[in-house]
GROMACS .gro file of C-alpha atoms in nm:
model
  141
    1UNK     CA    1   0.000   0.000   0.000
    2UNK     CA    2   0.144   0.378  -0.099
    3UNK     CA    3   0.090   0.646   0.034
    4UNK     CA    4   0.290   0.970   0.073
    5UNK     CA    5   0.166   1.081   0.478
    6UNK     CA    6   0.467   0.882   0.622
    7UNK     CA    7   0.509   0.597   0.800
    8UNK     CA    8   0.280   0.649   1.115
    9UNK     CA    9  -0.012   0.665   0.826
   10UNK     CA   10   0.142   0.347   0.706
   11UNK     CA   11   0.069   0.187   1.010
   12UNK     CA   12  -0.250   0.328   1.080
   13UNK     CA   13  -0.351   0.189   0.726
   14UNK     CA   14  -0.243  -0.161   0.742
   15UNK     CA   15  -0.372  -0.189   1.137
   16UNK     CA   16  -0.733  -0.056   0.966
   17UNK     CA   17  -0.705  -0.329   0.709
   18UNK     CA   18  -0.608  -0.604   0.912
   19UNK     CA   19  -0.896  -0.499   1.186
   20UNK     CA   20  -1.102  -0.496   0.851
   21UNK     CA   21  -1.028  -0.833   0.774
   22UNK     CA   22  -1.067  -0.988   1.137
   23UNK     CA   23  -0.764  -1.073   1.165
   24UNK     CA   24  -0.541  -1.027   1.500
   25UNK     CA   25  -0.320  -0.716   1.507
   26UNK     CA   26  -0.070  -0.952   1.705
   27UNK     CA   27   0.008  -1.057   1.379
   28UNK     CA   28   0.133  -0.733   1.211
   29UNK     CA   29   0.508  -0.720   1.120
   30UNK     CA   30   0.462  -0.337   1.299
   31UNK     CA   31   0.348  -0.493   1.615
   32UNK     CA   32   0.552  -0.797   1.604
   33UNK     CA   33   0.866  -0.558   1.588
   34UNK     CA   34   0.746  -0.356   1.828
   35UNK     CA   35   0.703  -0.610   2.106
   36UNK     CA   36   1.039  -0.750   1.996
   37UNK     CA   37   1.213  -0.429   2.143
   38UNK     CA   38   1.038  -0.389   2.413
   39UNK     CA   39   1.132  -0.765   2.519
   40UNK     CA   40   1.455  -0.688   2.445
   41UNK     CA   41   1.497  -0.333   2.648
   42UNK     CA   42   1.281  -0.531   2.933
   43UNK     CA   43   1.528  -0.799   2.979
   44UNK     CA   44   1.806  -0.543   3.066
   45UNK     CA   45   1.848  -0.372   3.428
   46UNK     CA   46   1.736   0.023   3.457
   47UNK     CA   47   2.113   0.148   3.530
   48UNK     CA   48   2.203  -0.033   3.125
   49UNK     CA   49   1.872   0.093   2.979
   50UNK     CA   50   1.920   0.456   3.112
   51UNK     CA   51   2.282   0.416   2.943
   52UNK     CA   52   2.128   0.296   2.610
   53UNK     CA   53   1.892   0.634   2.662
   54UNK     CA   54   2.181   0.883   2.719
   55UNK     CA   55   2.273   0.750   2.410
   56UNK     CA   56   1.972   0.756   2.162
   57UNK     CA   57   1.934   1.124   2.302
   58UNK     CA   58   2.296   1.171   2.116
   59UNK     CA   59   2.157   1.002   1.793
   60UNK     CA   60   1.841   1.231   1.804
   61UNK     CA   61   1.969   1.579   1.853
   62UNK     CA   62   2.135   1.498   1.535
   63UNK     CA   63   2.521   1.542   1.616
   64UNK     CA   64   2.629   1.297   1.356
   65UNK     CA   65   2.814   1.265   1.035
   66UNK     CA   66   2.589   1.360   0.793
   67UNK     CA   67   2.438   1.663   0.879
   68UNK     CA   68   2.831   1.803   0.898
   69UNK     CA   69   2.824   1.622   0.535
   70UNK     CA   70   2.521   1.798   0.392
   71UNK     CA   71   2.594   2.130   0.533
   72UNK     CA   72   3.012   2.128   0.469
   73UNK     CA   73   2.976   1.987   0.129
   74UNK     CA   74   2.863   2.321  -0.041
   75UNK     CA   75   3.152   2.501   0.121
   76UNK     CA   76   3.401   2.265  -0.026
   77UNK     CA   77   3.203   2.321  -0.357
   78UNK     CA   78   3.210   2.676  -0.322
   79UNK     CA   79   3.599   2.699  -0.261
   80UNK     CA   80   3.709   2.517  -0.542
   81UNK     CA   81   3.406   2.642  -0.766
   82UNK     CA   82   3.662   2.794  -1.024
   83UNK     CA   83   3.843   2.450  -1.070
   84UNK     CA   84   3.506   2.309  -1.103
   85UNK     CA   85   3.327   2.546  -1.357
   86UNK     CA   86   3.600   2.479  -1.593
   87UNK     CA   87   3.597   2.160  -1.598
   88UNK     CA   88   3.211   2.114  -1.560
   89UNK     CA   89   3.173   2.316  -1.855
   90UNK     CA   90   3.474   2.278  -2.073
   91UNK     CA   91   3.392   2.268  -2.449
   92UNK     CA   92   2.998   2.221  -2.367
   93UNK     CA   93   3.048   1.888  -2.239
   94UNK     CA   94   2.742   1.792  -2.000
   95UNK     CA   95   2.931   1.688  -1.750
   96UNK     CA   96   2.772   1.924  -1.536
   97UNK     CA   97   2.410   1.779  -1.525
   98UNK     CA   98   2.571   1.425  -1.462
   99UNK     CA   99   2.752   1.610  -1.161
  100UNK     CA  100   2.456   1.835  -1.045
  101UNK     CA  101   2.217   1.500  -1.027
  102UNK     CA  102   2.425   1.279  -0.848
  103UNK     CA  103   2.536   1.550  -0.590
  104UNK     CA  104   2.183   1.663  -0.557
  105UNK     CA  105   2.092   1.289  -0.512
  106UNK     CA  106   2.357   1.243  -0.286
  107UNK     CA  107   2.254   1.512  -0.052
  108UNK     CA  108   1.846   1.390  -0.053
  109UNK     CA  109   1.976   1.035  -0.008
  110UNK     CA  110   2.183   1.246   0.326
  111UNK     CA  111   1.908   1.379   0.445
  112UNK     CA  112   1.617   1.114   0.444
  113UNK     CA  113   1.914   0.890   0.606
  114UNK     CA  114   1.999   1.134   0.882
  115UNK     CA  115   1.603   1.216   0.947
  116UNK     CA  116   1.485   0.860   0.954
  117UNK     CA  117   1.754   0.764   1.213
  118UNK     CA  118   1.600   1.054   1.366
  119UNK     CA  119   1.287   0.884   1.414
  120UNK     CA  120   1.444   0.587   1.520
  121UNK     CA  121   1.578   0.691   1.835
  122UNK     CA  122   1.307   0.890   1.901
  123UNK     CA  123   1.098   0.520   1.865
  124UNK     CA  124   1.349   0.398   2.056
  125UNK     CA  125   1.372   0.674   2.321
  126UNK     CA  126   1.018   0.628   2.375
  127UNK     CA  127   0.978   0.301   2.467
  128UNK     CA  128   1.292   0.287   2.685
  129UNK     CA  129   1.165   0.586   2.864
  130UNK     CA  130   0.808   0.431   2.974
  131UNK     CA  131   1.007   0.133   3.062
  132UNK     CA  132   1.189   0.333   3.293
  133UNK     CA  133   0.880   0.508   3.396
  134UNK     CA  134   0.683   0.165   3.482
  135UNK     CA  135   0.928   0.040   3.691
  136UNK     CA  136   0.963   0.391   3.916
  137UNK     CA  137   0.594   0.335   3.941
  138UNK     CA  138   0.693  -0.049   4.078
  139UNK     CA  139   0.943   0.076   4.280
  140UNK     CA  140   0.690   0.367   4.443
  141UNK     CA  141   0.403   0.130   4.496
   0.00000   0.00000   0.00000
């Protein structure tokens, strides 16, 4: 199923179908996954999980690789843009749209990368923080 609303929509979709058809949302690859990490970050102690927190929160404020690619990479560009005109455009070749549509493609394929990791350890951060949360609410009762 397509659809362009992202992948929350996605899910939303398929979980309406699959209620639709009376089948069990246990079933669901999105649910199965789902449980699968939260068995997983339920197995460990709170002192590891809060470690494995700290460092999602790293992952999702972005300090990473690519974003120091996307935003250096038109710098470098721009410094040796001389160089790069003349041989871009050196006896009307079209080098230039070969160049211009793999750098542009290599700076989307940057970006969805760095923003779906994003939501990754966000996912991630979520589920490790209500963990953490439940068992206060153990620990308080």
């Amino acid at each position: 199923m397509f659809s362009l609303r992202g992948d929350a929509h996605k899910v939303f979709l398929r979980l309406k179908n699959t209620i639709d058809d009376g089948q069990s949302i246990h079933q669901m690859k999105e649910y199965r996954e789902i449980q699968a990490i939260q068995d997983l970050y339920r197995s460990l102690d709170s002192s590891t999980l809060q470690l494995i927190y700290y460092r999602m929160i790293k992952e999702n404020s972005g300090t990473g690789i690519i974003p120091i690619l996307v935003s250096s990479a038109p710098w470098l560009l721009l410094l040796f843009s001389k160089q790069l005109s003349e041989f871009l455009f050196n006896g009307g070749s079209r080098l230039w749209a070969v160049f211009s549509i793999v750098y542009l493609a290599l700076m989307a394929l940057s970006v969805i990368i760095h923003f779906r990791e994003k939501a990754w350890a966000a996912f991630h951060m979520e589920i490790i923080q209500a963990i953490l949360t439940e068992r206060q609410k153990k620990i308080r009762h």
